[in-house]
Short mmCIF file of C-alpha atoms and ligand atoms in Angstrom, two decimals:
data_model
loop_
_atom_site.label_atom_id
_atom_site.label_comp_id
_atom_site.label_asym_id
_atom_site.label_seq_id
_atom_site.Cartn_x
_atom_site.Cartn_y
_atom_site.Cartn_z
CA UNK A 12 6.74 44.71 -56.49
CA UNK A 13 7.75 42.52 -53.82
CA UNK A 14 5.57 41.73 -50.79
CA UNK A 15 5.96 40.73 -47.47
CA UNK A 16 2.86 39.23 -45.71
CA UNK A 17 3.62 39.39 -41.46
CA UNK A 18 1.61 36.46 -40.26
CA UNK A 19 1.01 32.39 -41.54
CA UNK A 20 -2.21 32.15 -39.77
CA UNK A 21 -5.35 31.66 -42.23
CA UNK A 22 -5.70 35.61 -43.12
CA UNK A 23 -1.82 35.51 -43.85
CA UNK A 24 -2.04 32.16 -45.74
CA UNK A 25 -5.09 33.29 -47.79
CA UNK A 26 -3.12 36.63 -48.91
CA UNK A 27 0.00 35.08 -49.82
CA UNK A 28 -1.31 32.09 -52.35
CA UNK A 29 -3.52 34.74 -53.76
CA UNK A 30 -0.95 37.26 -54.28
CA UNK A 31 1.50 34.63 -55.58
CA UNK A 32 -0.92 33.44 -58.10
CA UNK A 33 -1.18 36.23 -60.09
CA UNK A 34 2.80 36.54 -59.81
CA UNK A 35 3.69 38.77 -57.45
CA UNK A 36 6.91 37.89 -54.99
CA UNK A 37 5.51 36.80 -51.85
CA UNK A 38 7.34 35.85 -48.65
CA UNK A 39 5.79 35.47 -45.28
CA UNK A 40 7.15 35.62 -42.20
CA UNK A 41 6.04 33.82 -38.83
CA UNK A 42 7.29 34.11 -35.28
CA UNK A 43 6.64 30.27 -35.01
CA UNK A 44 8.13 27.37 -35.72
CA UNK A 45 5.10 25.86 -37.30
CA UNK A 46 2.81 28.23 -39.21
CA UNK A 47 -1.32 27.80 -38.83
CA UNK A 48 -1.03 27.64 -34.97
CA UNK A 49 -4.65 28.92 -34.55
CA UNK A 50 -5.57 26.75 -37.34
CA UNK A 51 -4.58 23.73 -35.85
CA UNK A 52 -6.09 24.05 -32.35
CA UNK A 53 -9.37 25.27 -34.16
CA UNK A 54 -12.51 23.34 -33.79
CA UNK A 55 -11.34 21.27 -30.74
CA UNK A 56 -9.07 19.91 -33.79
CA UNK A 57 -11.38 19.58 -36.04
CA UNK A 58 -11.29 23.40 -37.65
CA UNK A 59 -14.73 24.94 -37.99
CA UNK A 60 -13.71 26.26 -41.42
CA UNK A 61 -16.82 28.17 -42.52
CA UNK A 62 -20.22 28.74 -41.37
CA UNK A 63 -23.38 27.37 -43.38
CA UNK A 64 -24.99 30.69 -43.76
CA UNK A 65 -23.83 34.07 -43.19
CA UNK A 66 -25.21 37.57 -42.19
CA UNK A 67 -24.12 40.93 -41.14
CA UNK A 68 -25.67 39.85 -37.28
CA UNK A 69 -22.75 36.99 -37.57
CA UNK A 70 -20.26 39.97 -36.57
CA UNK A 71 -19.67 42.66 -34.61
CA UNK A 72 -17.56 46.13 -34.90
CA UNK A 73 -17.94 49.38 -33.82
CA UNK A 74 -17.42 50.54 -37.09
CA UNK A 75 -19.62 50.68 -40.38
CA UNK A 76 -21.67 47.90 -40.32
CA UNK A 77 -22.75 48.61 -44.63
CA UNK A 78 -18.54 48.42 -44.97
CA UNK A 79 -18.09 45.03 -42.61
CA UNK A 80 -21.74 43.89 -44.63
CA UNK A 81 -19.52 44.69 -47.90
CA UNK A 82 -15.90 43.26 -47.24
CA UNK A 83 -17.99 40.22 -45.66
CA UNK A 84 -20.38 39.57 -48.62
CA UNK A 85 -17.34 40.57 -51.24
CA UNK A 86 -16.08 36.59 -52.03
CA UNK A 87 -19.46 35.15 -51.18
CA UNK A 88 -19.60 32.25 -49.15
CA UNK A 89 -20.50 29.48 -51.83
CA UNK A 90 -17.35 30.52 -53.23
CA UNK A 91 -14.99 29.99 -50.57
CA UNK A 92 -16.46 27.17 -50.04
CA UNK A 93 -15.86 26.13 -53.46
CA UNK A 94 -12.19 27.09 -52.95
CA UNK A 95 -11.57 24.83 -50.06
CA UNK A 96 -13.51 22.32 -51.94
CA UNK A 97 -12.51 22.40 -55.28
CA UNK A 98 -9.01 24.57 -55.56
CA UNK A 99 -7.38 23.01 -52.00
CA UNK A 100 -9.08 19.83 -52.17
CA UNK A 101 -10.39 19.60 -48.91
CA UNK A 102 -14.04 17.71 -48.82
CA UNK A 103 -16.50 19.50 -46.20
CA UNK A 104 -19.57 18.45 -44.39
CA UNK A 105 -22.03 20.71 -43.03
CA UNK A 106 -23.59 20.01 -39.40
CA UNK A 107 -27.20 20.20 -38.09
CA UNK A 108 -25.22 23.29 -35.52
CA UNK A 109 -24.68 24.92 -39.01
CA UNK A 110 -20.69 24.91 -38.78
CA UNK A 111 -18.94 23.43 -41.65
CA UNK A 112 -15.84 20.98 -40.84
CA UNK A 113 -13.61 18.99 -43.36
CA UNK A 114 -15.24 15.29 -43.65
CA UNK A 115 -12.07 13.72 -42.64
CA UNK A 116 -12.07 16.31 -38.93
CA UNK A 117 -8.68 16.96 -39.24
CA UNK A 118 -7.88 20.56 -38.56
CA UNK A 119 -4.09 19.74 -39.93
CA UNK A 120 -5.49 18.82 -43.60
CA UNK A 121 -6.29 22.41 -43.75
CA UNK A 122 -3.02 23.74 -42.90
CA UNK A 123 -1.36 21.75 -45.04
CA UNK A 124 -3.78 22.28 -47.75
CA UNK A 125 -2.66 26.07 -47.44
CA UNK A 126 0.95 25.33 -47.14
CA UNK A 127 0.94 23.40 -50.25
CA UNK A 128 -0.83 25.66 -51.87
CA UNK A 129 1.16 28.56 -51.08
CA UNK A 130 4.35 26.28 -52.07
CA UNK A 131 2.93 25.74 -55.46
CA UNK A 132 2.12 29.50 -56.32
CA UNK A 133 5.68 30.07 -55.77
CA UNK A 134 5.44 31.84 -52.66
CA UNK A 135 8.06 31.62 -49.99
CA UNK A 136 7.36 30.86 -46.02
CA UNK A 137 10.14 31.83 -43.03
CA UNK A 138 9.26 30.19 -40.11
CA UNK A 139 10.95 31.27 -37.04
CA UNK A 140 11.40 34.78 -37.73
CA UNK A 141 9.06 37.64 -35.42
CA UNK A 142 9.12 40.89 -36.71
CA UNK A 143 9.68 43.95 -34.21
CA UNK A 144 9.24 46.85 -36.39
CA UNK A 145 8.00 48.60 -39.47
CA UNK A 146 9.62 51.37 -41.02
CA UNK A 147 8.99 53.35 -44.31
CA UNK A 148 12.22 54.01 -46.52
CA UNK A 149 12.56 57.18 -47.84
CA UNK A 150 12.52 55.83 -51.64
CA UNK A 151 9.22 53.97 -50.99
CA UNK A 152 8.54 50.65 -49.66
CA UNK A 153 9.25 48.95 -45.88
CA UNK A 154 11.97 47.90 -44.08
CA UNK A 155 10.93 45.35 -41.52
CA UNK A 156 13.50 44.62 -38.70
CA UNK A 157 13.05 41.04 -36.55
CA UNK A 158 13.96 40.19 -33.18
CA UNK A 159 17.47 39.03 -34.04
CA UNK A 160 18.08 42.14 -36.19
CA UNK A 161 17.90 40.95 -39.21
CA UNK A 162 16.43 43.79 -41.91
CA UNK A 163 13.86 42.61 -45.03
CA UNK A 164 12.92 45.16 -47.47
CA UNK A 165 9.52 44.77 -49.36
CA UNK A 166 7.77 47.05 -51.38
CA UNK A 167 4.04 46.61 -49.93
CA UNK A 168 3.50 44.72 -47.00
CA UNK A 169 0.97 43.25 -44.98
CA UNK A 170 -0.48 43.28 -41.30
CA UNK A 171 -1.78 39.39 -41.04
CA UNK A 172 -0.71 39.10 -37.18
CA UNK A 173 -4.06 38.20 -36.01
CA UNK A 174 -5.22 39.90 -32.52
CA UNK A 175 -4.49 39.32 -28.96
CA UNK A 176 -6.27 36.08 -28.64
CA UNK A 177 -4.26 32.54 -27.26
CA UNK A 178 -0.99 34.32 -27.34
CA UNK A 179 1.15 30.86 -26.96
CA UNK A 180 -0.30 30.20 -30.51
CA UNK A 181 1.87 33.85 -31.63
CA UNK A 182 -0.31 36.36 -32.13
CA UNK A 183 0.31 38.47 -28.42
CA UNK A 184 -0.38 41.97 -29.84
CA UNK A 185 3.13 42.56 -31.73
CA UNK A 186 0.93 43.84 -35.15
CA UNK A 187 -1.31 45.85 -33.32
CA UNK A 188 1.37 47.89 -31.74
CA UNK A 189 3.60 48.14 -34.70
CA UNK A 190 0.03 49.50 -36.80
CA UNK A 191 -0.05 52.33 -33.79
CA UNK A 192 2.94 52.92 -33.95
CA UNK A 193 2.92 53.73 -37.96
CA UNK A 194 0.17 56.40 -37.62
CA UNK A 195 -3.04 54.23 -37.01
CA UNK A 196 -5.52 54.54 -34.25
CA UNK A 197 -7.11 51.14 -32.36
CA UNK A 198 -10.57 50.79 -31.13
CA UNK A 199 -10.17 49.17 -27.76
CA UNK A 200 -9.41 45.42 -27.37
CA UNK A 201 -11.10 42.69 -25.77
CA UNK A 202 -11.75 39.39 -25.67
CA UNK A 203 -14.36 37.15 -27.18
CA UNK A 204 -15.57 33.71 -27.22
CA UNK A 205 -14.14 33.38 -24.23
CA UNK A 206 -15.65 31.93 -20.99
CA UNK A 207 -16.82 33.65 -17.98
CA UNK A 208 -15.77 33.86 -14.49
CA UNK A 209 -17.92 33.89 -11.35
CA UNK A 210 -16.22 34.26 -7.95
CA UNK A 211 -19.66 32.85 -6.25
CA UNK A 212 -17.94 29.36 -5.25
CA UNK A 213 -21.24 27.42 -4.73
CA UNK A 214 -21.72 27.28 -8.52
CA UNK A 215 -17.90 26.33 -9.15
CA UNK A 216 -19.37 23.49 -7.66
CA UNK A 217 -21.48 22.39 -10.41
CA UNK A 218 -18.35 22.20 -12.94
CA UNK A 219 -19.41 19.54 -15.61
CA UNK A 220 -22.85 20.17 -15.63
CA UNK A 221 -23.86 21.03 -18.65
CA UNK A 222 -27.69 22.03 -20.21
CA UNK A 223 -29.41 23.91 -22.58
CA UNK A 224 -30.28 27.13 -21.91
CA UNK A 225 -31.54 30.40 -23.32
CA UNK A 226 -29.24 33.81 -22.31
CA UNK A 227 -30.76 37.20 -22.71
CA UNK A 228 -28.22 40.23 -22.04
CA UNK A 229 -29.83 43.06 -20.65
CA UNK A 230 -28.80 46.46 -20.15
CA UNK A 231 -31.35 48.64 -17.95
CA UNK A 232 -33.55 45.59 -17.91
CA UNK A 233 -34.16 45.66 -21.73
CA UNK A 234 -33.18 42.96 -23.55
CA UNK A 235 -30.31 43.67 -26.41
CA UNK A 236 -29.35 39.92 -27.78
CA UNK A 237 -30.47 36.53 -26.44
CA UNK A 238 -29.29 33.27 -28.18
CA UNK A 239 -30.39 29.45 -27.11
CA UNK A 240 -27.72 26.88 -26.77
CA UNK A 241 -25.63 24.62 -24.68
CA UNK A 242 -24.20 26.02 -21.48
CA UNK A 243 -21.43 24.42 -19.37
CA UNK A 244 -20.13 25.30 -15.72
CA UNK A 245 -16.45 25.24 -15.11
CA UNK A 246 -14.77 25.13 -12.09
CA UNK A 247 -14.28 28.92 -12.30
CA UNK A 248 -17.50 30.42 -14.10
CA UNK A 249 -19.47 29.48 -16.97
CA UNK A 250 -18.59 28.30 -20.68
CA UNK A 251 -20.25 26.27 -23.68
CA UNK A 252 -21.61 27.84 -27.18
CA UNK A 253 -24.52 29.98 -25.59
CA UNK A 254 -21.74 31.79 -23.18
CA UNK A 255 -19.22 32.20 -25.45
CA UNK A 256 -21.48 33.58 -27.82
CA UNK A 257 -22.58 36.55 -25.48
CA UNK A 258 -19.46 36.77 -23.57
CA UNK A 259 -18.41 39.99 -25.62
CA UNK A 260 -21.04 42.08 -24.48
CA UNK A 261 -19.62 41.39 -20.89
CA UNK A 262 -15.83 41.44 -21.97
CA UNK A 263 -16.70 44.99 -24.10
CA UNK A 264 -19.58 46.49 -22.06
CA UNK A 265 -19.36 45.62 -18.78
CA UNK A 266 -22.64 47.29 -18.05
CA UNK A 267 -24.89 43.91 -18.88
CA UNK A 268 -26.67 41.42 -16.88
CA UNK A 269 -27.09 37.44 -18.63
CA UNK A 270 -30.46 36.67 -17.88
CA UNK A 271 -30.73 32.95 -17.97
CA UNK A 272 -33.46 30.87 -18.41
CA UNK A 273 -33.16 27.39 -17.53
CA UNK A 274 -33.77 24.69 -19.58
CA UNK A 275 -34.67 27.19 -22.54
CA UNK A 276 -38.41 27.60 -20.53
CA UNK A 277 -39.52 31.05 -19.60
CA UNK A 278 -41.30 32.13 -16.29
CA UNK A 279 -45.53 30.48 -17.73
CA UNK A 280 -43.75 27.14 -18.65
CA UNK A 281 -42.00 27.06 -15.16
CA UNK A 282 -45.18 28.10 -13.55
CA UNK A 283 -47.15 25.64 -15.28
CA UNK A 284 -44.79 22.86 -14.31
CA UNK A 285 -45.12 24.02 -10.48
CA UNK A 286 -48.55 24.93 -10.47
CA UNK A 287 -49.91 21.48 -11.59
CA UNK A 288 -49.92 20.08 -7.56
CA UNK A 289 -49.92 16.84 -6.51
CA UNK A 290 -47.59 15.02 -4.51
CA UNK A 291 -44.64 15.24 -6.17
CA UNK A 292 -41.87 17.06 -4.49
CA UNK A 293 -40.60 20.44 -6.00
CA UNK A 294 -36.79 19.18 -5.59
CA UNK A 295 -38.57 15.80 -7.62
CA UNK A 296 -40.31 18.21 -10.21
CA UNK A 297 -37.37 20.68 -11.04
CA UNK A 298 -34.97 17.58 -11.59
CA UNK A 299 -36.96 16.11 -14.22
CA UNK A 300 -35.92 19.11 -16.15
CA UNK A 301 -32.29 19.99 -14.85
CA UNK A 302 -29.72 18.17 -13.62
CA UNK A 303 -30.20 16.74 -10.06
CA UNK A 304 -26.93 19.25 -8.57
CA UNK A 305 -28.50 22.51 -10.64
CA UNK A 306 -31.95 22.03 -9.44
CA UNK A 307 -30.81 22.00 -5.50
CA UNK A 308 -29.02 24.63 -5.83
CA UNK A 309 -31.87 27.00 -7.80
CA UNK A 310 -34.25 25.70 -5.06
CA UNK A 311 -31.57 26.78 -2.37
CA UNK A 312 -31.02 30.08 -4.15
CA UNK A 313 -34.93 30.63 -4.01
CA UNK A 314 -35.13 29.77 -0.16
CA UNK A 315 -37.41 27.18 -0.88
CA UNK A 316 -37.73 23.80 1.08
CA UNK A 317 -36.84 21.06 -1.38
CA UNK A 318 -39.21 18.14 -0.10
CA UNK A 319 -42.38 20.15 0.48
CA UNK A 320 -44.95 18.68 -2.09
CA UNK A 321 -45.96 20.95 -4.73
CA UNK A 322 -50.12 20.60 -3.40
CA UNK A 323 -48.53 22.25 -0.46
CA UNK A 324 -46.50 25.15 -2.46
CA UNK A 325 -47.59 28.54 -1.59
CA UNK A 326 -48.41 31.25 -4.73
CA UNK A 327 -45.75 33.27 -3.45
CA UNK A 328 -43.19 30.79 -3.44
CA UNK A 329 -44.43 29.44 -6.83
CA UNK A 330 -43.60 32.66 -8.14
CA UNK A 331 -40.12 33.34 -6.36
CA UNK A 332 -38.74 29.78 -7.95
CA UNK A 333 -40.52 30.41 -11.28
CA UNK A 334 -38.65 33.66 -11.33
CA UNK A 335 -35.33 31.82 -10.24
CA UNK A 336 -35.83 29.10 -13.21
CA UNK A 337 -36.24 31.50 -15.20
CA UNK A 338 -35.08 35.54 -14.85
CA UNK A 339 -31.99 34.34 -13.01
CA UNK A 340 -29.18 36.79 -13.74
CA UNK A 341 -26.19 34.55 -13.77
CA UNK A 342 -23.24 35.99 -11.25
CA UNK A 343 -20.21 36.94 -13.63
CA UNK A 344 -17.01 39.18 -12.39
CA UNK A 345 -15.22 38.46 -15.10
CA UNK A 346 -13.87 36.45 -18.14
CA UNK A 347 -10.76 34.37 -18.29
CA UNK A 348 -9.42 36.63 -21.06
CA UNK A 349 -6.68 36.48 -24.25
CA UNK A 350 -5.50 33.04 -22.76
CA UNK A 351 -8.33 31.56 -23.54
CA UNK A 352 -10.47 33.37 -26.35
CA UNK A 353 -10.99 32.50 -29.21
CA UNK A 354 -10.95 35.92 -30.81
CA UNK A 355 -10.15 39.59 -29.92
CA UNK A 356 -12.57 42.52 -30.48
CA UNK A 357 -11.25 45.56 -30.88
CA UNK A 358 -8.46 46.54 -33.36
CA UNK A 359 -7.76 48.46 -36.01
CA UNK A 360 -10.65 51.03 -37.14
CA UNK A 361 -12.79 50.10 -40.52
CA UNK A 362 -12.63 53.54 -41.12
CA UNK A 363 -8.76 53.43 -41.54
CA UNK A 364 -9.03 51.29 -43.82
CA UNK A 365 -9.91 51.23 -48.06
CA UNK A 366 -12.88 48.58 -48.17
CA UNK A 367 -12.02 47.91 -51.93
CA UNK A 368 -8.58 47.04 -51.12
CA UNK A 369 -8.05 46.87 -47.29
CA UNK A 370 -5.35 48.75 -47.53
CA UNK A 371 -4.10 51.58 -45.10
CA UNK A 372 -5.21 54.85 -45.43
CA UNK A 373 -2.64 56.17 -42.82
CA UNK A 374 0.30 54.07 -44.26
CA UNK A 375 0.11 53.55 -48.42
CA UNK A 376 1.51 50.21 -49.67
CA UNK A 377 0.20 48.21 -46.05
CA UNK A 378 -2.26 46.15 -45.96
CA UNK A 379 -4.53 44.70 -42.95
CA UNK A 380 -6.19 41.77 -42.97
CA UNK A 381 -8.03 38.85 -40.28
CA UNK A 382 -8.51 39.42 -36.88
CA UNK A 383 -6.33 42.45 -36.62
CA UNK A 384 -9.02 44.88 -38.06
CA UNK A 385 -11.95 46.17 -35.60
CA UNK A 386 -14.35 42.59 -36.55
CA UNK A 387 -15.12 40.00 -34.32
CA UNK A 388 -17.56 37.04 -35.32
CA UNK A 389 -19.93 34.85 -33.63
CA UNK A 390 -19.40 31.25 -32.45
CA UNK A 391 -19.54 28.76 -36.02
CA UNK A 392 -16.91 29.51 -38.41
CA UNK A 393 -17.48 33.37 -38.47
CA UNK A 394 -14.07 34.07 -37.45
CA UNK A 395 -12.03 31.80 -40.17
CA UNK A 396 -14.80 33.05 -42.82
CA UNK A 397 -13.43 36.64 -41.99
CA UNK A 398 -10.05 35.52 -42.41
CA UNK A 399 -10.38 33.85 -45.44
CA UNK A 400 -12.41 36.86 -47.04
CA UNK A 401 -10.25 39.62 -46.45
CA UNK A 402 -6.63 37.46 -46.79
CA UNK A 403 -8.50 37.35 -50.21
CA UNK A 404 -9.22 41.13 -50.96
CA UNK A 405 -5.75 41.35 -49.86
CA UNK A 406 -4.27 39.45 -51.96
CA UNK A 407 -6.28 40.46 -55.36
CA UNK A 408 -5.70 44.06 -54.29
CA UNK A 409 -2.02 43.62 -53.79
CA UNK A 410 -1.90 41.37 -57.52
CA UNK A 411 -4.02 44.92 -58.73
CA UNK A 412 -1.49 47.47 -57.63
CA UNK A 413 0.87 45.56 -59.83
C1 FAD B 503 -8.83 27.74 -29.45
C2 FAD B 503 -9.39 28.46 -30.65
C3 FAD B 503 -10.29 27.81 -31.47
C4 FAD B 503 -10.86 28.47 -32.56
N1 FAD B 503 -11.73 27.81 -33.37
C5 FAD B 503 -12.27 28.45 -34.42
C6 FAD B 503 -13.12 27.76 -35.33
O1 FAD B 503 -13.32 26.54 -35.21
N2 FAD B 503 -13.69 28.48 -36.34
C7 FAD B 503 -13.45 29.82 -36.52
O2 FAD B 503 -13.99 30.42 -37.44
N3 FAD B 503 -12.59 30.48 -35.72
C8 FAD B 503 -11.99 29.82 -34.70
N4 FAD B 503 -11.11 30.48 -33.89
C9 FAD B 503 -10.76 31.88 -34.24
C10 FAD B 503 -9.77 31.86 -35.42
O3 FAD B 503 -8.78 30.90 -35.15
C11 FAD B 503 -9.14 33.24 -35.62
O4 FAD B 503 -10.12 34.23 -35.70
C12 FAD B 503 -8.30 33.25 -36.89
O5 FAD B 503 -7.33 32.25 -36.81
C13 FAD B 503 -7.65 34.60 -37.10
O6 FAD B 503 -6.78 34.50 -38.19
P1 FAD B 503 -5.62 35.56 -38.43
O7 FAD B 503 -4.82 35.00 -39.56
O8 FAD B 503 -6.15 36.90 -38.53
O9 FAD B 503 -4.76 35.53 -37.09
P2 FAD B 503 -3.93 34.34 -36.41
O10 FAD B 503 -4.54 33.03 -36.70
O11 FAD B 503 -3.79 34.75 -34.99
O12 FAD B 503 -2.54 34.36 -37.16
C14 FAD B 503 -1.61 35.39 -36.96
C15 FAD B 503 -0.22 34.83 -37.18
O13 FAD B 503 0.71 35.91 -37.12
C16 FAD B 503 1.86 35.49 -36.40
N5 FAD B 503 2.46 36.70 -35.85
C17 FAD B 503 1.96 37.54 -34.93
N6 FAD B 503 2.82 38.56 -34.69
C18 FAD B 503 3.88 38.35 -35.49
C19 FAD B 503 5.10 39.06 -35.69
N7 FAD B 503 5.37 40.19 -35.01
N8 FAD B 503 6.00 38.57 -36.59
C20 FAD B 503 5.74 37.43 -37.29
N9 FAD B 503 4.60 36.71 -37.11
C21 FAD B 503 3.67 37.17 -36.23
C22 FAD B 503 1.28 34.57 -35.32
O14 FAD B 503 2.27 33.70 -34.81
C23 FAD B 503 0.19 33.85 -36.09
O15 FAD B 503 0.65 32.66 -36.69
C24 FAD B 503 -10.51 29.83 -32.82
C25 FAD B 503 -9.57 30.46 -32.01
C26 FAD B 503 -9.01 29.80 -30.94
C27 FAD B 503 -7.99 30.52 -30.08
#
C-alpha cells in the first residue's frame, strides 16, 4: 500500500525512513523548499536532539497521561539515542543542563542525516508542494489535493504537519484544520516555550539582564509547578529557560500568577541578608546578589530608600523588601505567541487516537504523529524526543498494516 507522509519535519522524517525500511512506498510532501525547517533553527542551531532522562512530568496534555506515559516510554530513550548514534551516525554529547546535542553542534548534520537516510530506504521527498485538502475515495484510500491543484492518491496517509508554532518555518495550522475538517475534534491551541510579555515599561528597561531565579505558578495562592533556572528580560517581557518552561500555564490557563524569587533565595535567606545591620547600604547589600539595574528597581518597587544603612532599616521595611525579593509576582499580560514558540499545546485529542498504532480512530488508514497530537514537552529535547517516538510508531504501524 502506498503512503503519503504530509510533513518533512522530524515526526515526518522519522515515519517515512521507518516505513520505507520495511518496504512500503513512501513519498512525503513539504510546503517548503527545504525540508527540516524546525530542525534547523533548533537549539539556537545547535538542535537539542534528545533529553538525558525522561518522565511523564517532561510533558503535558489534557488527555491520558498512562497513554502519553505509554506512546512516550514505547521506543525507550537509550534506543533512540542509539539510532541517532549508531543507525544515522550522528555522535552526541550530553550537557551538565541535561539536553543532548550532536558533538559537532550542527543542527544541519541532523537534517541531513535524515534526508540521507530517508534517500537510502528508498523513500521519495517533494519539496515545494503544500497540501490543501484530504479527501477519502470511495474505493478506499486518500486523495490529497495541493495548492496548485495538483491531485496524489495514497492508500494510508499521514498527518506530520507539526502545530501552529514559528509559522515562517511551515507549519501555520494547515494539518490541524484539514484533521477537523475529516471528522476529528481539537483540544484548544496555544503556545508554549514561548516568552512573556509585560506592558509595565519600567522593567522593559532592564532588557539584557539576565539571573537565576526560581518561578512558582500559583493559582489561588497555592503553588502548582515551580522550576529554578535562568531568567532573561527582553525589551517587551520576560524570557530564558525558567520562563519558557512555565509560560504554558499562562498561555493555557490564564488564571496563574509567577511568583518569583530572586536569585533562587526565599523570603528567611533575604531576611537574613537584611537583617545582619551594619553600615552597609541596602541598595549596596541587594546588588551583591542581583544585578546593579534589578536591585534599584526591587528597592523602588518596595518604596524603600536605597542609601539608608541597613543598622538603620526598620522591621517593617525589612519585611516589605524581603517579600519583594522574594514573593514578587512578576507583571505578565501576555506572551508573544506562535511567532515565537517553540511548540503548540493543544491539538488533536489522545483519545482520537489508537496508542498502539497512532492511527485515527475517526478516519481509518491516517495517521498522526509530532506536535500535531494534544502533547507538548518541557524545555530540553522533550519536544524532538516526541517527534522522534511517535514518527516511529508511525512508521512500524504503517510497515504492520502491510
Ligand atoms: C525556534 C525553535 C527551536 C526549537 N528547539 C528545539 C530543541 O532544541 N529541542 C526540541 O526538542 N524541540 C525544539 N523545538 C520544538 C521542535 O522543533 C518541534 O516540537 C518539532 O520540530 C515538531 O516536529 P513535527 O515534525 O511534529 O513538526 P514540524 O517540525 O513543525 O514539521 C512539520 C512540517 O510539515 C510541513 N507542513 C505543514 N503543513 C503542511 C501542508 N499543508 N502541506 C505540506 N507540508 C506541510 C511544515 O512545513 C513542516 O516542515 C524548537 C522549536 C522552535 C520553533
Amino acid at each position: 500500500m502506498s503512503v503519503i507522509v504530509i510533513g518533512a519535519g522530524a515526526a515526518g522524517l522519522m515515519t517515512a525512513i521507518v516505513a520505507a525500511r520495511c518496504g512500503k512506498a513512501v513519498t512525503v510532501v513539504e510546503t517548503r523548499p527545504e525540508p527540516g525547517a524546525k530542525i534547523r533553527v533548533s537549539g539556537g542551531g545547535r538542535c537539542n536532539v534528545l533529553p538525558s532522562r525522561v518522565s511523564v512530568d517532561d510533558f503535558h496534555t489534557k488527555g491520558s497521561r498512562h497513554v502519553m506515559r505509554n506512546i512516550v516510554m514505547s521506543w525507550p530513550l537509550a534506543k533512540v539515542r542509539a539510532f541517532f548514534e549508531d543507525d544515522l551516525r550522528i555522535p552526541l554529547k550530553d550537557e551538565p543542563s541535561g539536553k543532548v546535542f550532536p558533538v559537532s553542534d550542527r543542527s544541519r548534520d541532523v537534517v541531513e542525516a535524515l534526508l540521507a537516510a530517508l534517500r537510502k530506504s528508498g523513500g521519495v521527498l517533494r519539496t515545494s508542494c503544500r497540501i490543501e485538502r484530504i479527501e477519502r475515495r470511495d474505493t478506499g484510500g486518500f486523495q490529497l489535493v495541493s495548492s496548485d491543484g495538483r491531485k496524489l492518491e495514497c492508500d494510508q496517509v499521514v498527518l506530520a504537519s507539526g502545530g501552529l508554532s514559528l509559522p515562517k518555518s511551515g507549519s501555520d495550522g494547515a494539518g490541524l484544520n484539514m484533521a477537523v475538517a475529516l471528522g476529528h475534534g481539537m483540544v484548544p491551541t496555544y503556545p508554549a516555550l514561548v516568552p512573556l510579555l509585560s506592558n509595565e515599561r519600567r522593567w522593559n528597561t532592564l532588557s539584557g539582564v539576565s539571573l537565576c531565579a526560581r518561578v512558582k505558578v500559583e493559582r489561588d495562592r497555592r503553588t502548582i509547578d515551580e522550576a529554578e533556572g535562568e531568567m532573561l528580560f527582553t525589551h517587551r517581557g520576560f524570557s530564558g529557560p525558567v520562563i519558557l518552561d512555565m509560560s504554558h500555564y499562562v498561555t493555557r490557563d490564564r488564571d496563574v500568577a509567577l511568583r518569583v524569587h530572586w536569585g533562587g533565595c526565599d523570603v528567611d535567606d533575604w531576611s537574613s541578608v537584611l537583617g545582619q545591620g551594619g553600615r552597609a547600604t541596602v541598595a549596596s547589600t541587594v546588588r551583591r546578589h542581583l544585578s546593579r539595574r534589578l536591585a534599584a528597581l526591587l528597592i523602588d518597587h518596595a518604596a524603600i530608600e536605597p542609601t539608608i544603612r541597613l543598622s538603620e532599616l526598620r522591621l517593617t521595611d525589612r519585611e516589605q523588601l524581603a517579600d519583594v525579593l522574594s514573593r514578587f509576582v512578576l507583571p505578565v499580560n501576555g506572551s508573544e505567541g506562535y511567532a515565537t514558540a517553540e511548540v503548540t499545546g493543544g491539538g488533536i485529542p489522545l483519545a482520537e487516537i489508537s496508542p498502539q498504532t497512532l492511527e485515527s480512530r475517526v478516519v481509518p488508514g491516517l495517521y498522526l504523529c509530532g506536535e500535531i497530537i494534544d502533547v507538548a514537552g518541557r524545555l530540553g529535547g522533550y519536544n524532538f524526543l516526541w517527534a522522534w517516538v511517535t514518527g516511529h510508531k508511525v512508521g512500524r504501524a504503517l510497515a504492520a498494516a502491510g
